[in-house]
Amino acid sequence: MRIPSVLSSLVDEGVIERVVRPLMSGKEAQVYLVVAGGIDCVAKIYKEAENRTFKHRADYTEGRKVRNSRDQRAINKRSQHGRSQDEAAWRSTEVDMIYRLRAAGVRVPEPYHFIDGVLVMELVSDANGDPAARLGEVDFAPDEAKAIYDRLIQDVVRMLCAGVVHGDLSDFNVLLGADGPVIIDFPQAVDPSKNQNARKLLLRDVDNLHRFYAKFVPEGSRPPYAEEMWALYESNRLTPETRLRGQYRGSQKKANVSELMDFIGEVNEDERRRRRAQGRDASAIPAPPPRGDARGDSTGQQRPTRGAQPAAGGARQRPPPASNVQPGPAGARQRPPRPVASAQPAADGTRQRPPRPVPNAQPAADGMRQRPPRPVPNAQPPADGMRQRPPRPVPNAQPAADGMRQRPPRPVPNAQPAAAETRQRPPRPMPNAQPAADGMRQRPPPPAPPAQPAPGSQGPARRRRRRRRPPANRGAAPPVD
């Protein structure tokens, strides 16, 4: 027999004394019969994620969290570290659920060790001391099947009170021990307070138990235990000692399908407008179904409307028109007229608007609104069709030509009189300036050119550079005559 390497390491460490034989193999783990602490135990080795055949795993892992925030972010990002942490959390879930259920009084195997992803736990044996068989492999009398079914239903109630929904409960995950049925296999168990699929999984678990019971009692009807159990759990009235009576009445409230379809249509229209604004194709957004289908019943027929007038063939019934409603244009909804005090008669198809009070308003032209005149102090009479503008005060202004604005003269210090229709400019101070002709500006004298040397002269005297003589050698012998 080939011993897995993970069990060999546990044997080397002394956790397991020896490996007897393989016991069973499932879709997510392999179970070996081992000896630990001098007694027979089972060692459950979980398969790798790529070797498991468990389907729809996301329905079971919803709501699961780890304590380390870094590991949780890695799990959400599905990184390599996150996948390894998710796999470790999947394997440790069974140990956590077993301890929780044993504290709640549910018959489950007792765990001994959980090392390196290997769960060493109690061996469930029958009356002869042999490993217990699965519930689906044993034949029962109707009375025995009824007793086992009732006990398992009560265990499901205790599990739900403890915050556990098995998720894969069937007669193949229940062992028939010497003291009764024992529930096993909890890696996929969910918490009903954190998982939205808990109710669906609970209904499926109870249906699987009833299918086991129906094999031995075919005439037995299916009582709504799961629905009653969940209704009590939601209302916080479920206890471990609750005895289900199989009496459950679902909600009789009718759903407003038309309002739901209108909301879906508005969301789709918003998405279409957003895609058009981005220049993307909006044809993939489905169009809302016809209103007649949304308001009809389950048979596709139109529901009658109270006080509705008979419609043409294939058309919807319309409610009776409201009182005091004026006829609107074809295809438009009728709206009652809004009361407008002292309103003038409006044109056909338009709403009436009350006249706005305008104090001291002049009569306006036809179809134009009246505007009150704006008060302008000391304003001159304007030309026809022009607004009045008050004259701007100009101190010491000279009379302007007709149609021109008056401009005050700009003060110019020491300014000479300017010619007619020209502005006065002050004289620019120019040192050594020559007198200019009349009407001309004074110009400074041009700079004198550099002086040229006279003929026959050597030009300006240059500064002679004095040459330094090298110092005499001190201590040298005097020259010989």
Coordinates of C-alpha atoms in Angstrom, one line a residue:
M1 CA 0.0 0.0 0.0
R2 CA 1.3 3.4 -0.9
I3 CA 1.2 5.8 2.0
P4 CA 0.6 9.5 1.1
S5 CA 3.6 11.7 1.9
V6 CA 1.6 13.9 4.2
L7 CA 0.7 10.9 6.4
S8 CA 4.3 9.8 6.4
S9 CA 5.3 13.1 7.9
L10 CA 2.7 12.7 10.6
V11 CA 4.0 9.2 11.3
D12 CA 7.6 10.6 11.6
E13 CA 6.3 13.3 14.1
G14 CA 4.5 10.7 16.2
V15 CA 1.0 12.0 15.6
I16 CA 0.0 8.8 13.9
E17 CA 1.4 5.4 14.8
R18 CA 0.7 3.6 11.6
V19 CA -1.6 3.7 8.5
V20 CA -3.9 0.6 8.3
R21 CA -5.7 1.0 5.0
P22 CA -7.7 3.4 2.8
L23 CA -11.3 3.6 4.1
M24 CA -13.2 5.6 1.5
S25 CA -12.7 8.3 -1.2
G26 CA -15.1 11.1 -2.0
K27 CA -15.3 14.0 -4.4
E28 CA -13.2 16.3 -2.2
A29 CA -11.2 14.1 0.2
Q30 CA -9.7 10.7 0.9
V31 CA -10.2 8.9 4.2
Y32 CA -7.6 6.5 5.7
L33 CA -7.9 4.2 8.7
V34 CA -5.0 4.9 11.0
V35 CA -4.0 4.2 14.6
A36 CA -3.3 7.2 16.8
G37 CA -2.9 7.2 20.6
G38 CA -3.5 3.4 20.6
I39 CA -7.1 3.6 19.1
D40 CA -8.5 3.4 15.7
C41 CA -9.1 6.7 14.0
V42 CA -9.6 8.1 10.6
A43 CA -7.4 10.6 8.8
K44 CA -9.1 12.8 6.2
I45 CA -6.8 14.2 3.5
Y46 CA -8.3 16.9 1.4
K47 CA -7.7 16.9 -2.4
E48 CA -6.2 19.8 -4.2
A49 CA -8.6 22.3 -5.8
E50 CA -7.9 21.2 -9.3
N51 CA -8.6 17.5 -8.4
R52 CA -11.9 18.2 -6.7
T53 CA -15.2 17.7 -8.5
F54 CA -17.3 20.0 -6.2
K55 CA -19.5 22.3 -8.3
H56 CA -20.8 25.8 -7.7
R57 CA -18.2 26.5 -5.0
A58 CA -19.0 30.2 -5.0
D59 CA -22.5 29.5 -3.6
Y60 CA -20.9 28.1 -0.4
T61 CA -17.9 30.5 0.1
E62 CA -20.1 33.6 0.1
G63 CA -19.8 35.5 3.3
R64 CA -16.7 33.7 4.5
K65 CA -14.0 36.0 6.0
V66 CA -10.6 35.4 7.5
R67 CA -9.1 37.4 10.4
N68 CA -6.1 38.7 8.6
S69 CA -7.1 41.7 6.5
R70 CA -4.1 41.2 4.2
D71 CA -5.1 37.6 3.5
Q72 CA -8.7 38.7 2.9
R73 CA -7.6 41.3 0.3
A74 CA -5.5 38.7 -1.4
I75 CA -8.5 36.3 -1.5
N76 CA -10.7 38.9 -3.0
K77 CA -8.1 39.7 -5.7
R78 CA -7.6 36.0 -6.4
S79 CA -3.8 36.3 -6.3
Q80 CA -1.5 33.3 -5.8
H81 CA -1.3 34.0 -2.1
G82 CA -5.0 34.6 -2.0
R83 CA -5.8 31.2 -3.6
S84 CA -3.6 29.4 -1.2
Q85 CA -5.3 31.2 1.8
D86 CA -8.7 30.4 0.3
E87 CA -7.8 26.7 0.1
A88 CA -6.6 26.7 3.7
A89 CA -9.8 28.4 4.8
W90 CA -11.9 25.8 2.9
R91 CA -10.1 22.9 4.7
S92 CA -10.3 24.5 8.2
T93 CA -14.1 25.2 7.8
E94 CA -14.9 21.6 8.7
V95 CA -13.0 21.7 12.0
D96 CA -14.7 24.9 13.0
M97 CA -18.2 23.6 12.1
I98 CA -17.6 20.3 14.0
Y99 CA -16.6 22.1 17.2
R100 CA -19.6 24.4 16.9
L101 CA -22.1 21.5 16.3
R102 CA -20.7 19.4 19.1
A103 CA -21.3 22.4 21.5
A104 CA -24.9 22.5 20.1
G105 CA -25.6 18.9 20.9
V106 CA -25.5 17.5 17.3
R107 CA -24.1 14.0 16.8
V108 CA -20.9 14.5 14.7
P109 CA -17.4 12.9 14.9
E110 CA -15.0 14.1 17.5
P111 CA -11.9 15.8 16.1
Y112 CA -8.5 15.0 17.6
H113 CA -5.8 16.7 15.4
F114 CA -5.7 19.1 12.5
I115 CA -2.1 19.3 11.2
D116 CA -0.9 20.3 7.7
G117 CA -4.4 20.1 6.3
V118 CA -5.0 16.6 7.6
L119 CA -7.9 16.0 10.0
V120 CA -7.6 13.2 12.5
M121 CA -10.9 12.4 14.1
E122 CA -13.1 9.7 15.7
L123 CA -13.9 6.5 13.8
V124 CA -17.6 6.0 13.7
S125 CA -18.2 2.3 14.2
D126 CA -21.3 0.0 14.3
A127 CA -22.4 -2.4 17.0
N128 CA -19.7 -4.9 15.9
G129 CA -16.8 -2.4 16.1
D130 CA -16.4 -2.2 12.3
P131 CA -16.5 1.2 10.4
A132 CA -20.1 2.3 10.1
A133 CA -21.8 2.1 6.8
R134 CA -23.5 5.0 5.0
L135 CA -27.2 5.5 5.5
G136 CA -27.9 4.9 1.8
E137 CA -26.3 1.5 1.9
V138 CA -28.6 0.0 4.5
D139 CA -32.2 -1.2 4.2
F140 CA -34.7 -0.2 6.9
A141 CA -38.2 -1.1 7.9
P142 CA -40.8 1.7 7.6
D143 CA -40.8 2.3 11.4
E144 CA -37.0 2.5 11.5
A145 CA -36.8 4.8 8.5
K146 CA -39.4 7.1 10.2
A147 CA -37.4 7.2 13.4
I148 CA -34.1 8.0 11.6
Y149 CA -35.9 10.6 9.5
D150 CA -37.4 12.4 12.5
R151 CA -34.0 12.4 14.3
L152 CA -32.2 13.9 11.4
I153 CA -34.9 16.6 11.0
Q154 CA -34.3 17.5 14.7
D155 CA -30.6 17.6 14.1
V156 CA -31.1 20.0 11.2
V157 CA -33.1 22.2 13.6
R158 CA -30.3 22.2 16.1
M159 CA -27.8 23.0 13.3
L160 CA -29.8 26.0 12.1
C161 CA -30.0 27.3 15.7
A162 CA -26.2 27.0 15.9
G163 CA -25.9 29.0 12.7
V164 CA -24.9 26.1 10.4
V165 CA -26.5 24.8 7.2
H166 CA -24.9 21.7 5.9
G167 CA -25.4 22.4 2.2
D168 CA -24.8 18.8 1.0
L169 CA -26.8 16.7 3.4
S170 CA -28.0 13.4 2.0
D171 CA -28.1 9.8 3.0
F172 CA -24.5 9.4 1.7
N173 CA -23.2 11.9 4.2
V174 CA -24.8 10.2 7.2
L175 CA -23.2 7.2 8.9
L176 CA -25.3 4.7 10.9
G177 CA -23.3 4.3 14.1
A178 CA -24.0 2.1 17.1
D179 CA -25.8 5.0 18.8
G180 CA -27.7 6.3 15.8
P181 CA -27.1 8.4 12.7
V182 CA -23.9 10.6 12.6
I183 CA -23.7 13.5 10.2
I184 CA -20.3 14.0 8.5
D185 CA -18.6 16.1 5.8
F186 CA -18.8 19.9 6.6
P187 CA -16.3 21.7 4.3
Q188 CA -19.1 23.3 2.3
A189 CA -21.3 24.3 5.4
V190 CA -22.5 27.9 5.3
D191 CA -23.6 30.4 7.9
P192 CA -27.2 31.4 7.3
S193 CA -26.6 34.9 8.6
K194 CA -23.9 35.7 6.0
N195 CA -24.8 33.6 3.0
Q196 CA -27.8 34.5 0.8
N197 CA -28.0 31.0 -0.5
A198 CA -28.7 29.5 2.9
R199 CA -32.4 29.1 2.4
K200 CA -32.0 27.4 -0.9
L201 CA -29.4 25.0 0.5
L202 CA -31.6 24.2 3.5
L203 CA -34.6 23.3 1.3
R204 CA -32.4 21.0 -0.7
D205 CA -31.0 19.3 2.4
V206 CA -34.5 18.6 3.8
D207 CA -35.7 17.4 0.4
N208 CA -32.8 14.9 0.2
L209 CA -33.7 13.5 3.6
H210 CA -37.4 13.2 2.6
R211 CA -36.2 11.4 -0.6
F212 CA -34.4 8.8 1.7
Y213 CA -37.6 8.4 3.8
A214 CA -39.8 8.0 0.6
K215 CA -37.8 5.0 -0.4
F216 CA -39.1 3.0 2.5
V217 CA -42.5 4.8 3.0
P218 CA -43.7 5.6 -0.6
E219 CA -47.1 6.7 0.5
G220 CA -45.8 9.4 2.8
S221 CA -46.4 13.0 1.7
R222 CA -43.7 15.7 2.0
P223 CA -44.4 18.0 4.9
P224 CA -43.1 21.6 4.5
Y225 CA -40.5 21.2 7.3
A226 CA -37.9 23.3 5.7
E227 CA -40.2 26.2 5.0
E228 CA -41.6 26.2 8.5
M229 CA -38.1 25.9 9.9
W230 CA -36.8 28.9 8.0
A231 CA -39.8 31.0 8.8
L232 CA -39.3 30.4 12.5
Y233 CA -35.6 31.2 12.1
E234 CA -36.3 34.5 10.4
S235 CA -38.7 35.5 13.1
N236 CA -36.2 34.5 15.8
R237 CA -38.6 31.9 17.2
L238 CA -36.6 28.8 16.4
T239 CA -35.1 26.9 19.3
P240 CA -33.2 23.5 19.6
E241 CA -36.3 22.0 21.2
T242 CA -38.8 23.2 18.6
R243 CA -41.1 20.5 17.3
L244 CA -42.1 21.0 13.7
R245 CA -45.7 20.4 12.9
G246 CA -45.5 20.5 9.1
Q247 CA -47.9 23.5 8.9
Y248 CA -46.7 26.3 6.8
R249 CA -48.5 28.9 4.7
G250 CA -46.5 31.0 2.3
S251 CA -47.1 34.7 1.6
Q252 CA -50.2 35.5 -0.3
K253 CA -49.1 39.0 -1.3
K254 CA -49.1 39.5 -5.1
A255 CA -46.1 40.9 -6.6
N256 CA -46.4 44.2 -8.6
V257 CA -44.8 43.0 -11.8
S258 CA -45.7 46.1 -13.8
E259 CA -43.8 48.3 -11.3
L260 CA -40.8 46.0 -11.5
M261 CA -40.8 46.0 -15.3
D262 CA -41.0 49.8 -15.3
F263 CA -38.0 50.1 -13.0
I264 CA -36.0 47.6 -15.2
G265 CA -37.0 49.7 -18.3
E266 CA -35.8 52.9 -16.7
V267 CA -32.4 51.3 -15.7
N268 CA -32.0 50.0 -19.3
E269 CA -32.8 53.4 -20.8
D270 CA -30.2 55.1 -18.5
E271 CA -27.6 52.6 -19.6
R272 CA -28.5 53.2 -23.3
R273 CA -28.1 56.9 -22.8
R274 CA -24.8 56.5 -21.0
R275 CA -23.4 54.3 -23.8
R276 CA -24.6 56.7 -26.5
A277 CA -22.8 59.6 -24.7
Q278 CA -19.6 57.5 -24.7
G279 CA -19.9 56.6 -28.4
R280 CA -20.5 52.9 -27.7
D281 CA -23.0 50.5 -29.2
A282 CA -26.3 50.5 -27.2
S283 CA -28.1 47.8 -29.2
A284 CA -27.0 45.1 -26.7
I285 CA -29.2 46.6 -24.0
P286 CA -32.5 44.7 -24.1
A287 CA -35.7 46.7 -24.7
P288 CA -38.4 46.5 -22.1
P289 CA -41.2 44.0 -22.7
P290 CA -44.6 45.3 -23.8
R291 CA -46.7 46.7 -21.0
G292 CA -49.5 44.3 -21.8
D293 CA -47.3 41.3 -20.9
A294 CA -46.1 42.8 -17.7
R295 CA -49.6 43.6 -16.4
G296 CA -51.1 40.4 -17.5
D297 CA -51.6 37.4 -15.3
S298 CA -49.7 34.1 -15.4
T299 CA -51.8 32.8 -18.3
G300 CA -50.9 35.8 -20.5
Q301 CA -54.4 37.3 -20.3
Q302 CA -55.1 41.0 -19.5
R303 CA -56.4 41.7 -16.0
P304 CA -59.7 43.6 -16.0
T305 CA -59.8 47.2 -14.9
R306 CA -62.6 48.5 -12.8
G307 CA -64.9 50.9 -14.6
A308 CA -62.9 50.4 -17.9
Q309 CA -64.5 51.0 -21.2
P310 CA -64.5 48.1 -23.7
A311 CA -61.4 48.2 -25.9
A312 CA -61.0 47.2 -29.5
G313 CA -59.9 43.7 -30.4
G314 CA -56.3 43.0 -29.1
A315 CA -56.0 46.4 -27.3
R316 CA -55.8 47.1 -23.6
Q317 CA -58.7 48.4 -21.6
R318 CA -58.4 52.0 -20.6
P319 CA -59.9 53.4 -17.4
P320 CA -62.8 55.8 -17.7
P321 CA -61.8 59.4 -18.3
A322 CA -61.7 61.7 -15.3
S323 CA -64.3 64.4 -14.7
N324 CA -64.0 67.9 -16.1
V325 CA -61.2 66.8 -18.4
Q326 CA -60.7 68.6 -21.7
P327 CA -60.1 66.4 -24.7
G328 CA -56.3 66.2 -25.5
P329 CA -54.6 65.5 -28.8
A330 CA -54.6 62.0 -30.2
G331 CA -52.2 59.6 -28.4
A332 CA -51.7 62.0 -25.4
R333 CA -52.9 61.6 -21.8
Q334 CA -55.8 63.7 -20.6
R335 CA -54.9 66.3 -18.0
P336 CA -57.5 68.3 -16.0
P337 CA -57.3 72.0 -16.5
R338 CA -55.4 73.9 -13.7
P339 CA -57.4 76.7 -12.2
V340 CA -55.8 80.0 -13.1
A341 CA -57.2 83.2 -11.5
S342 CA -58.0 86.0 -14.0
A343 CA -56.4 84.1 -16.8
Q344 CA -56.8 85.2 -20.4
P345 CA -58.1 82.8 -22.9
A346 CA -55.3 80.7 -24.4
A347 CA -54.8 79.4 -27.9
D348 CA -55.9 75.9 -28.7
G349 CA -53.6 73.2 -27.3
T350 CA -51.7 75.6 -25.0
R351 CA -51.9 76.2 -21.3
Q352 CA -53.3 79.3 -19.8
R353 CA -50.9 81.6 -18.0
P354 CA -52.0 84.4 -15.7
P355 CA -51.0 87.9 -16.6
R356 CA -48.1 89.2 -14.6
P357 CA -48.8 92.5 -12.8
V358 CA -46.5 95.2 -14.3
P359 CA -46.8 98.6 -12.5
N360 CA -47.1 101.7 -14.9
A361 CA -46.5 99.4 -17.9
Q362 CA -47.1 100.7 -21.4
P363 CA -49.3 98.7 -23.7
A364 CA -47.3 96.0 -25.5
A365 CA -47.7 94.8 -29.0
D366 CA -49.7 91.7 -29.8
G367 CA -48.1 88.5 -28.5
M368 CA -45.4 90.5 -26.6
R369 CA -45.0 90.8 -22.8
Q370 CA -45.3 94.2 -21.2
R371 CA -42.1 95.6 -19.7
P372 CA -42.2 98.6 -17.3
P373 CA -40.1 101.6 -18.3
R374 CA -36.9 102.0 -16.3
P375 CA -36.7 105.3 -14.5
V376 CA -33.8 107.4 -15.9
P377 CA -33.2 110.7 -14.0
N378 CA -32.6 113.8 -16.2
A379 CA -32.8 111.6 -19.3
Q380 CA -33.1 113.1 -22.7
P381 CA -35.9 111.9 -25.0
P382 CA -34.5 109.0 -27.0
A383 CA -35.1 108.2 -30.6
D384 CA -37.8 105.9 -31.6
G385 CA -37.2 102.3 -30.5
M386 CA -34.1 103.2 -28.5
R387 CA -33.6 103.1 -24.7
Q388 CA -33.1 106.2 -22.8
R389 CA -29.6 106.8 -21.4
P390 CA -28.8 109.5 -18.8
P391 CA -26.1 111.9 -19.7
R392 CA -22.8 111.2 -17.9
P393 CA -21.6 114.2 -16.0
V394 CA -18.3 115.5 -17.4
P395 CA -16.6 118.3 -15.4
N396 CA -15.3 121.2 -17.5
A397 CA -16.3 119.4 -20.7
Q398 CA -16.3 121.3 -23.9
P399 CA -19.4 121.0 -26.1
A400 CA -19.3 117.9 -28.3
A401 CA -20.5 117.5 -31.8
D402 CA -24.0 116.2 -32.5
G403 CA -24.2 112.4 -31.7
M404 CA -20.8 112.4 -30.0
R405 CA -20.0 111.9 -26.4
Q406 CA -18.3 114.7 -24.5
R407 CA -14.8 114.1 -23.3
P408 CA -13.1 116.3 -20.7
P409 CA -9.8 117.8 -21.6
R410 CA -6.8 116.0 -20.1
P411 CA -4.7 118.2 -18.0
V412 CA -1.2 118.7 -19.5
P413 CA 1.3 120.6 -17.4
N414 CA 3.3 123.3 -19.3
A415 CA 1.6 122.3 -22.5
Q416 CA 1.8 124.4 -25.6
P417 CA -1.3 125.3 -27.4
A418 CA -2.1 122.5 -29.9
A419 CA -3.5 122.9 -33.3
A420 CA -7.3 122.6 -33.9
E421 CA -8.7 119.1 -33.4
T422 CA -5.3 117.8 -32.1
R423 CA -4.3 116.8 -28.6
Q424 CA -1.9 118.8 -26.7
R425 CA 1.5 117.2 -25.9
P426 CA 3.9 118.5 -23.3
P427 CA 7.4 119.3 -24.6
R428 CA 9.9 116.7 -23.8
P429 CA 12.9 118.0 -21.9
M430 CA 16.0 117.8 -24.2
P431 CA 19.3 118.9 -22.9
N432 CA 21.3 121.1 -25.4
A433 CA 18.4 121.0 -27.9
Q434 CA 18.4 123.3 -30.8
P435 CA 15.3 125.4 -31.5
A436 CA 13.0 123.5 -33.9
A437 CA 11.0 125.0 -36.7
D438 CA 7.3 125.8 -36.3
G439 CA 5.2 122.7 -35.9
M440 CA 8.2 120.4 -35.6
R441 CA 9.4 118.6 -32.5
Q442 CA 12.7 119.5 -31.0
R443 CA 15.5 117.0 -31.6
P444 CA 18.6 116.6 -29.5
P445 CA 21.9 117.2 -31.2
P446 CA 23.4 114.1 -32.7
P447 CA 26.4 112.7 -30.9
A448 CA 29.8 113.9 -32.1
P449 CA 31.9 111.3 -34.0
P450 CA 35.3 110.4 -32.5
A451 CA 38.1 112.8 -33.3
Q452 CA 40.5 111.8 -36.1
P453 CA 44.2 112.4 -35.7
A454 CA 45.7 115.3 -37.5
P455 CA 47.9 114.5 -40.6
G456 CA 51.5 114.1 -39.6
S457 CA 50.9 113.3 -36.0
Q458 CA 51.4 109.9 -34.4
G459 CA 48.1 109.9 -32.8
P460 CA 47.4 109.7 -29.1
A461 CA 50.3 108.8 -27.0
R462 CA 50.2 105.2 -25.9
R463 CA 51.1 104.2 -22.4
R464 CA 54.4 102.4 -22.5
R465 CA 54.6 99.2 -20.7
R466 CA 57.4 99.0 -18.3
R467 CA 59.3 95.8 -18.5
R468 CA 60.5 94.3 -15.3
R469 CA 64.1 93.2 -15.1
P470 CA 64.8 89.8 -13.7
P471 CA 66.4 90.0 -10.2
A472 CA 70.2 89.5 -10.0
N473 CA 71.4 86.2 -8.5
R474 CA 72.4 86.9 -5.0
G475 CA 75.6 85.2 -3.8
A476 CA 77.0 84.9 -7.3
A477 CA 80.7 85.6 -7.8
P478 CA 81.5 89.0 -9.2
P479 CA 82.6 89.0 -12.8
V480 CA 86.4 88.9 -13.4
D481 CA 87.9 91.8 -15.2

